[in-house]
Amino acid sequence: MVNDNNSAGINSIIRRLFECNALKFGQFKLKSGIESPVYIDLRIIISQPDLMIDLCQQYVPLMKQCRFDQICGVPYTALTMATYLSAQFHYPMLMRRKEMKQHGTKQTLEGVFQQGNRVLIIEDLISSGSSILETALALRQAGLIVTDAIVFIDREQGGIQNLRHPDIDIKVHSCISFSELINYLKNEGHITDEKSTEVLKWINSNHCAIPVALHNQLSLITRPSSWKSYEDRARLCQNPLGKRLFELMKSKQSNLCVSADLTNCESILKLADLAGPHIVMLKTHVDIIDDFSMDFARRLRDLARNHNFILFEDRKFADIGFTVQKQYTGGLFRLSEWTDLINAHILPGPAIIDALRQEAVASSLKDGQARGCLLISHLSSEGNLVPADYAQEAYKMAIKNPDFIVGFISQTKVSADPAFIHMTPGVKIGNEKGDQLGQQYTTPEDAVQNKGADLIIVGRGIISKLNSSREEFETNIILYKKRGYDAYINLCQ
Ligand code: 5BU
């Protein structure tokens, strides 16, 4: 999309593309055999270095919206663009060979990578989406994760929609659409009104599909996490707590975490007992409890064992390693002794993970229970100041610590790695869009289907019924459980 900030830049690029004959109008026979009144050939920009630089700069704001470890250009035109972007902005690159090498290593991907790395695809333009898909297929077969691609021009022939197909699931971002480009050329007098009408009409009636042969290869692609069953995901987890969580979700047919935001021990124990059969996790904020004692912690742990759910203290650690170790193990709450799961901000840097892991391991050695940690990648509150790249940084830290980091507290998908779990707070059934203090609510379906939640966290939507009749409490919690779980199952099918 052209926005105000870069439209001047993009307009000059379109004019120069037109002047150097990269945008041609006439009658052209395309690869598919059909006749087109327009032909776009961005290959020639390699002969115009200034134009190449200006055009590549248009990718940069879109790249900032994507999460990736490496970039890969679709051969051949975009290879040069990816090379410029890699060298200029220090993004590691991968190169995909179009033809299989006949000698030496016979590999189709050049460059250094690790399985599970996220690769952003760079392409010059999209019509059907086949070229992007071919490259994505090669990358995914090598164990890389592809979720996004950026193109300069969207020819608006259905390619973006083709790649949104659930089997493919690639989001394509474009710097400019075909109709915006044609309108600019018309407004500047480079093409006539008639020509503009003719080509826009042609584009509208010439949508292209992904060729069947390529579609048939899709089953070879590693599917994104949402398509993997809980059993598959349990197997992929390196952390025993993550494994246990996926197994619990499968056996209890629930992806519900109740947030026990209550201020006295007896009411939390009552909630744990009533909610226990329906939840896989109970989340606490121990510092809001008036009468906390370690006896309460022991009783809560007994209930967690009896009903088989995980205890998560939403402590949001955010200090230097030395301090968080003491906050985790000491004080009144001695969290490391009785909680399974904790969470942390990444603001203090990677040492926060090392510090918490050391204490978690020490506690696990004492009682044989697995422990894990979630990283906070987003916040649900209105106007929060979590920066746009926070999630990407959280992801980078998580992949370095898969033995301890179970996943993310998120508002959108952070990682397509199926071993990581995404847990989303701010969920409530009904019309309330939020509370009076900045909380923003969404439905279980929206959280799971649009925000990438594997597990929903519900506080007031459930605890408000604690003092109602038992039937009313149960009807309500079962509704949350069913709507959250059904949304997940629908997504997997
Ligand atoms: P609610 O009653 O469903 O609004 O409770 C949500 C809980 O999740 C509450 O304990 C919050 O502290 C917690 N939470 C949240 O709401 N939003 C966030 O981004 C994070 C945690 Br992180």
XYZ file of C-alpha atoms and ligand atoms in Angstrom:
515
model
C 0.000 0.000 0.000
C 1.219 3.487 -0.740
C 1.209 5.610 2.388
C 1.755 9.341 2.714
C 5.301 9.042 3.991
C 6.716 7.087 1.130
C 4.295 7.870 -1.698
C 6.567 10.596 -3.068
C 9.424 8.088 -3.180
C 7.329 5.368 -4.726
C 5.859 7.699 -7.350
C 9.338 8.651 -8.513
C 10.258 4.959 -8.681
C 7.209 4.179 -10.834
C 8.018 7.055 -13.166
C 11.595 5.850 -13.558
C 10.437 2.243 -14.074
C 8.145 3.495 -16.834
C 10.912 5.574 -18.399
C 13.386 2.689 -18.483
C 10.777 0.398 -20.039
C 10.336 -1.904 -17.060
C 6.581 -1.264 -17.394
C 5.473 -2.006 -20.925
C 2.064 -1.597 -22.532
C 1.091 -3.448 -25.730
C 0.343 -7.124 -26.439
C 2.540 -9.692 -24.687
C 2.394 -13.460 -24.577
C 2.892 -14.630 -20.976
C 4.539 -17.858 -19.705
C 1.034 -19.300 -19.279
C 0.290 -18.671 -22.979
C -2.303 -15.939 -22.438
C -2.053 -12.498 -24.050
C -1.606 -9.571 -21.672
C -1.881 -5.805 -22.395
C 0.835 -5.081 -19.834
C 4.223 -6.537 -19.036
C 6.334 -5.744 -15.985
C 10.016 -6.598 -16.206
C 11.873 -5.585 -13.065
C 15.005 -7.500 -14.141
C 16.334 -4.442 -15.911
C 16.776 -2.499 -12.691
C 20.121 -4.235 -12.146
C 21.365 -1.881 -14.864
C 20.148 1.162 -12.894
C 21.814 1.007 -9.481
C 20.181 4.177 -8.123
C 16.753 2.897 -9.047
C 17.603 -0.491 -7.553
C 18.565 1.137 -4.241
C 15.449 3.323 -4.091
C 13.198 0.402 -4.968
C 14.762 -1.870 -2.349
C 14.349 0.838 0.290
C 10.594 0.448 -0.167
C 10.846 -3.048 1.324
C 12.365 -1.806 4.556
C 9.242 -0.549 6.427
C 7.448 -3.798 5.537
C 10.406 -5.882 6.723
C 10.135 -4.168 10.087
C 6.618 -5.600 10.444
C 7.806 -9.194 9.920
C 9.605 -11.601 12.208
C 12.492 -13.465 10.627
C 16.043 -14.634 11.126
C 17.121 -14.677 7.497
C 15.972 -13.493 4.088
C 15.828 -15.363 0.805
C 15.218 -13.859 -2.632
C 13.171 -15.765 -5.210
C 15.582 -16.530 -8.062
C 16.550 -14.709 -10.165
C 15.200 -11.142 -10.187
C 14.747 -10.813 -6.443
C 18.098 -12.424 -5.708
C 19.781 -9.134 -6.454
C 17.313 -7.243 -4.273
C 17.742 -9.642 -1.367
C 21.510 -9.318 -1.719
C 21.276 -5.538 -1.464
C 18.936 -5.717 1.565
C 21.111 -8.306 3.268
C 24.352 -6.378 2.797
C 22.873 -2.973 3.531
C 20.873 -3.881 6.626
C 22.889 -6.851 7.886
C 20.170 -9.459 7.511
C 21.753 -12.894 6.958
C 20.753 -14.268 3.568
C 20.055 -17.664 2.106
C 20.278 -18.382 -1.587
C 18.030 -20.890 -3.279
C 19.286 -22.558 -6.432
C 16.676 -22.803 -9.141
C 18.335 -25.813 -10.703
C 19.661 -28.713 -8.622
C 23.466 -28.689 -8.554
C 24.816 -31.698 -10.447
C 28.136 -31.931 -8.633
C 29.653 -31.312 -5.193
C 27.121 -31.068 -2.354
C 24.031 -31.151 -4.597
C 22.306 -28.800 -2.171
C 19.577 -26.428 -3.290
C 20.076 -23.909 -0.471
C 23.303 -22.020 0.010
C 24.206 -20.232 3.219
C 24.257 -21.140 6.891
C 20.989 -21.951 8.631
C 19.469 -24.013 11.417
C 16.220 -25.927 11.311
C 13.460 -23.787 12.806
C 14.938 -20.499 11.599
C 12.360 -18.117 10.170
C 12.980 -16.998 6.625
C 11.394 -13.961 5.007
C 10.953 -14.334 1.242
C 11.779 -11.359 -0.980
C 10.189 -11.249 -4.436
C 9.788 -8.562 -7.103
C 6.132 -9.082 -7.961
C 3.326 -11.530 -7.383
C 0.766 -12.744 -9.895
C -0.346 -16.319 -9.024
C 2.073 -16.738 -6.111
C 3.678 -19.857 -7.647
C 7.243 -18.535 -7.599
C 7.013 -17.608 -3.939
C 5.483 -20.985 -3.207
C 8.276 -22.862 -4.997
C 10.857 -21.075 -2.885
C 8.811 -21.590 0.296
C 8.540 -25.285 -0.513
C 12.328 -25.614 -0.803
C 12.850 -23.704 2.438
C 10.223 -25.643 4.369
C 11.573 -28.957 3.146
C 14.878 -27.941 4.690
C 13.115 -27.407 8.049
C 12.900 -23.633 7.821
C 9.816 -21.658 8.794
C 8.242 -19.386 6.193
C 5.318 -17.204 7.213
C 5.795 -13.966 5.267
C 6.931 -12.664 1.894
C 7.386 -9.140 0.598
C 6.892 -8.099 -3.016
C 7.282 -4.747 -4.690
C 4.192 -5.010 -6.923
C 1.023 -6.992 -6.301
C -0.464 -7.616 -9.746
C -3.809 -8.169 -8.000
C -4.407 -11.413 -9.835
C -5.212 -13.452 -6.735
C -1.680 -14.465 -5.705
C -1.956 -12.976 -2.234
C -5.201 -14.877 -1.610
C -3.743 -18.080 -3.120
C -0.927 -18.025 -0.597
C -3.371 -17.488 2.301
C -4.712 -20.983 1.608
C -4.556 -22.865 4.934
C -2.192 -25.451 3.446
C 0.248 -22.725 2.504
C -0.369 -19.940 5.007
C 2.050 -17.308 3.761
C 1.224 -13.651 4.282
C 2.368 -11.499 1.382
C 3.039 -7.793 1.918
C 3.300 -5.509 -1.090
C 4.823 -2.057 -1.538
C 2.289 -1.084 -4.222
C -0.732 -2.635 -5.888
C -1.205 -2.811 -9.625
C -4.200 -0.462 -9.601
C -2.266 2.137 -7.574
C 0.543 1.896 -10.121
C -1.785 2.268 -13.100
C -3.624 5.173 -11.483
C -0.355 6.990 -10.920
C 0.720 6.483 -14.551
C -2.679 7.709 -15.739
C -2.707 10.756 -13.427
C 0.776 11.721 -14.575
C -0.247 11.426 -18.226
C 2.045 8.496 -19.039
C -0.872 6.354 -20.192
C -4.320 7.318 -21.442
C -7.588 6.829 -19.583
C -8.557 4.172 -22.134
C -5.327 2.231 -21.609
C -5.753 2.406 -17.865
C -9.336 1.125 -18.084
C -8.304 -1.650 -20.474
C -5.460 -3.001 -18.310
C -7.402 -2.757 -15.045
C -10.278 -4.632 -16.666
C -7.871 -7.264 -17.978
C -6.251 -7.743 -14.579
C -9.650 -8.058 -12.888
C -10.774 -10.776 -15.242
C -7.473 -12.681 -15.332
C -6.936 -14.092 -11.891
C -4.473 -16.972 -11.789
C -4.378 -20.117 -9.717
C -1.458 -22.092 -8.350
C -0.672 -24.862 -10.897
C -2.049 -28.242 -9.844
C 1.373 -29.943 -10.017
C 2.762 -27.454 -7.539
C -0.306 -27.776 -5.319
C 0.245 -31.521 -5.232
C 3.640 -30.995 -3.654
C 2.121 -29.164 -0.711
C 1.849 -32.269 1.414
C 5.651 -32.280 1.516
C 5.688 -28.936 3.265
C 6.092 -28.767 7.004
C 2.760 -27.437 8.089
C 2.505 -24.516 10.482
C 2.027 -25.264 14.148
C -1.743 -24.889 14.143
C -2.090 -27.975 11.978
C -0.102 -30.231 14.256
C -2.050 -32.264 16.746
C -1.382 -31.918 20.474
C 0.304 -35.345 20.415
C 2.676 -34.247 17.652
C 3.432 -31.055 19.489
C 4.043 -32.908 22.755
C 6.615 -35.042 20.948
C 8.361 -31.949 19.593
C 8.763 -30.284 22.990
C 12.212 -30.366 24.503
C 10.864 -29.060 27.779
C 9.050 -31.716 29.850
C 6.550 -29.155 31.159
C 5.569 -28.096 27.626
C 5.204 -31.780 26.775
C 2.989 -32.335 29.798
C 0.856 -29.320 28.896
C 0.149 -30.579 25.370
C -0.655 -34.041 26.750
C -3.035 -32.503 29.280
C -4.753 -30.447 26.580
C -5.336 -33.621 24.615
C -6.493 -35.766 27.523
C -8.704 -33.127 29.178
C -9.913 -31.748 25.837
C -9.330 -28.281 27.182
C -7.136 -25.317 26.348
C -8.396 -23.237 29.229
C -6.365 -21.485 31.905
C -8.286 -19.810 34.692
C -6.774 -16.673 36.165
C -7.399 -16.917 39.924
C -7.310 -13.179 40.602
C -8.853 -13.469 44.065
C -7.547 -11.999 47.277
C -7.999 -14.748 49.844
C -6.737 -18.297 50.029
C -10.053 -20.037 50.667
C -11.709 -18.579 47.588
C -8.738 -19.555 45.390
C -8.852 -23.115 46.764
C -12.603 -23.230 46.140
C -12.043 -22.015 42.573
C -9.257 -24.556 42.007
C -11.486 -27.386 43.187
C -14.508 -26.369 41.124
C -12.565 -25.413 37.990
C -10.044 -28.268 38.277
C -11.789 -30.828 36.036
C -12.189 -28.301 33.214
C -8.837 -26.525 33.082
C -5.276 -27.403 32.153
C -3.786 -24.513 34.093
C -4.509 -22.215 37.007
C -2.793 -18.855 37.040
C -2.129 -16.875 40.195
C -0.990 -13.413 41.246
C 0.202 -14.339 44.735
C 1.024 -10.763 45.662
C -2.685 -9.844 45.684
C -3.532 -12.501 48.312
C -4.139 -11.034 51.799
C -3.532 -14.210 53.806
C -0.929 -16.115 51.761
C 0.882 -18.924 53.555
C 2.990 -21.860 52.450
C 0.247 -24.088 53.796
C -2.085 -22.549 51.193
C 0.572 -23.200 48.528
C 0.759 -26.854 49.572
C -3.025 -27.253 49.477
C -3.191 -25.623 46.062
C -0.487 -27.958 44.816
C -2.460 -30.954 46.136
C -5.525 -29.784 44.215
C -3.386 -29.308 41.093
C -2.142 -32.873 41.467
C -5.609 -34.325 42.110
C -7.277 -32.502 39.206
C -4.193 -32.658 36.989
C -3.533 -29.048 36.058
C -0.460 -26.838 35.933
C 0.202 -23.976 38.360
C 1.351 -20.763 36.723
C 2.409 -17.722 38.740
C 2.006 -14.641 36.539
C 4.956 -12.924 38.250
C 6.301 -11.116 35.150
C 9.903 -11.087 36.337
C 11.756 -8.083 34.943
C 14.908 -7.454 36.958
C 18.591 -8.366 36.829
C 19.485 -12.043 37.212
C 20.714 -11.690 40.790
C 17.419 -10.160 41.934
C 15.036 -12.436 40.032
C 16.687 -15.516 41.520
C 15.832 -14.223 44.978
C 12.330 -13.151 43.916
C 11.711 -16.617 42.499
C 13.033 -18.687 45.386
C 12.719 -16.482 48.466
C 10.542 -13.984 50.260
C 7.111 -14.907 51.571
C 6.070 -16.802 48.482
C 9.018 -19.177 47.669
C 7.547 -19.583 44.200
C 10.119 -22.054 42.936
C 8.970 -24.602 45.512
C 5.373 -24.907 44.351
C 4.735 -23.326 40.947
C 5.303 -25.202 37.696
C 5.381 -22.223 35.398
C 6.451 -18.593 35.675
C 6.832 -15.784 33.141
C 9.400 -13.112 32.421
C 9.934 -9.959 30.452
C 12.909 -9.952 28.094
C 13.764 -6.293 28.851
C 16.677 -7.081 31.206
C 18.336 -9.233 28.512
C 19.105 -12.964 28.236
C 20.603 -13.316 31.733
C 17.085 -13.250 33.192
C 16.440 -16.610 31.522
C 19.717 -18.124 32.729
C 19.073 -16.913 36.270
C 15.555 -18.334 36.456
C 16.589 -21.582 34.778
C 19.336 -22.201 37.360
C 16.813 -22.018 40.187
C 14.157 -23.984 38.291
C 16.626 -26.806 37.674
C 17.683 -26.816 41.335
C 14.032 -27.065 42.442
C 13.262 -29.806 39.914
C 16.182 -31.842 41.198
C 14.663 -31.654 44.689
C 11.093 -32.712 43.875
C 11.318 -34.318 40.421
C 8.722 -31.917 38.958
C 9.409 -30.180 35.623
C 9.421 -26.394 35.548
C 9.257 -23.899 32.718
C 8.983 -20.261 31.841
C 6.952 -18.190 29.377
C 8.242 -15.037 27.742
C 5.941 -12.038 27.521
C 5.798 -10.991 23.879
C 2.764 -8.689 24.023
C 0.407 -7.115 26.536
C -3.371 -7.003 26.223
C -3.829 -3.543 27.708
C -4.778 -0.532 25.639
C -1.973 1.875 24.764
C 0.740 -0.443 26.089
C 4.246 0.589 25.135
C 5.599 -2.818 24.197
C 7.631 -2.054 21.036
C 6.831 -3.671 17.704
C 9.993 -5.787 17.651
C 9.562 -7.071 21.231
C 7.911 -10.271 20.036
C 10.686 -10.956 17.563
C 13.295 -10.454 20.276
C 11.332 -12.744 22.618
C 11.280 -15.339 19.865
C 15.050 -15.076 19.390
C 15.594 -15.693 23.092
C 13.102 -18.548 23.169
C 14.776 -20.517 20.371
C 18.055 -20.335 22.249
C 16.411 -21.830 25.366
C 13.950 -24.513 24.220
C 14.723 -26.629 27.294
C 13.218 -23.990 29.596
C 11.039 -21.623 27.564
C 7.668 -23.237 27.012
C 6.210 -20.441 24.884
C 4.781 -16.953 24.988
C 2.117 -14.783 26.578
C 1.049 -13.258 23.317
C -1.569 -11.399 21.349
C -0.408 -12.699 17.947
C 1.555 -15.738 16.822
C 5.210 -15.255 17.711
C 6.635 -18.479 16.349
C 5.477 -21.110 13.879
C 7.598 -23.637 15.749
C 4.961 -26.112 16.984
C 6.903 -26.849 20.157
C 6.169 -23.366 21.537
C 2.803 -22.693 23.106
C 1.019 -19.349 22.758
C -1.163 -18.291 25.677
C -3.485 -15.309 25.317
C -5.102 -13.286 28.148
C -7.880 -10.748 27.726
C -10.571 -13.286 26.806
C -14.214 -12.897 27.762
C -17.503 -14.081 26.312
C -20.053 -11.327 25.748
C -20.099 -7.829 24.360
C -17.630 -6.191 26.731
C -14.725 -4.820 24.723
C -12.700 -4.117 27.861
C -12.801 -2.905 31.448
C -12.464 0.643 32.815
C -8.715 0.266 33.362
C -7.324 -0.524 29.939
C -7.943 -4.267 29.666
C -9.083 -5.216 26.151
C -11.232 -8.287 25.622
C -11.756 -10.620 22.774
C -13.727 -13.851 22.350
C -12.266 -17.370 22.649
C -12.748 -17.849 18.884
C -10.970 -14.620 17.978
C -8.115 -15.390 20.370
C -7.580 -18.846 18.871
C -8.357 -18.232 15.226
C -7.021 -14.717 14.723
C -4.589 -14.077 17.541
C -2.775 -17.395 17.392
C -3.679 -18.579 20.901
C -3.140 -22.259 21.698
C -4.458 -21.683 25.173
C -6.851 -18.990 26.450
C -6.493 -17.252 29.815
C -9.770 -16.198 31.417
C -10.063 -14.310 34.690
C -13.197 -12.344 35.491
C -15.219 -14.171 32.845
C -15.001 -17.222 35.146
C -14.298 -16.015 38.668
C -17.291 -13.667 38.627
C -19.450 -16.798 38.903
C -17.623 -18.255 41.903
C -20.341 -17.180 44.313
C -23.214 -18.208 42.048
C -24.730 -21.680 42.289
C -22.458 -24.596 41.447
C -24.548 -25.352 38.340
C -24.216 -21.804 37.107
C -20.452 -21.810 37.710
C -20.057 -25.093 35.861
C -22.267 -24.181 32.921
C -20.211 -21.034 32.442
C -16.755 -22.620 32.733
C -17.773 -25.490 30.451
C -18.866 -22.915 27.889
C -15.411 -21.300 27.972
C -13.752 -24.707 27.758
C -15.888 -25.799 24.829
C -15.591 -22.580 22.855
C -11.819 -22.409 23.289
C -11.253 -26.065 22.481
C -13.691 -26.180 19.545
C -11.977 -23.128 18.041
C -8.640 -24.939 18.255
C -9.995 -28.160 16.810
C -11.683 -26.286 13.943
C -8.362 -24.722 13.113
C -6.620 -28.095 13.030
C -9.061 -29.635 10.575
P -9.288 -10.920 33.131
O -10.128 -10.856 34.344
O -9.698 -12.059 32.168
O -9.176 -9.575 32.471
O -7.824 -11.316 33.670
C -6.710 -11.418 32.851
C -5.508 -11.887 33.621
O -4.406 -12.033 32.721
C -5.036 -10.949 34.709
O -4.526 -11.747 35.752
C -3.917 -10.167 34.098
O -2.935 -9.808 35.050
C -3.335 -11.164 33.127
N -2.757 -10.541 31.925
C -3.491 -9.762 31.073
O -4.693 -9.540 31.260
N -2.912 -9.206 29.980
C -1.604 -9.388 29.689
O -1.131 -8.894 28.659
C -0.851 -10.212 30.570
C -1.458 -10.778 31.660
Br 0.924 -10.517 30.175
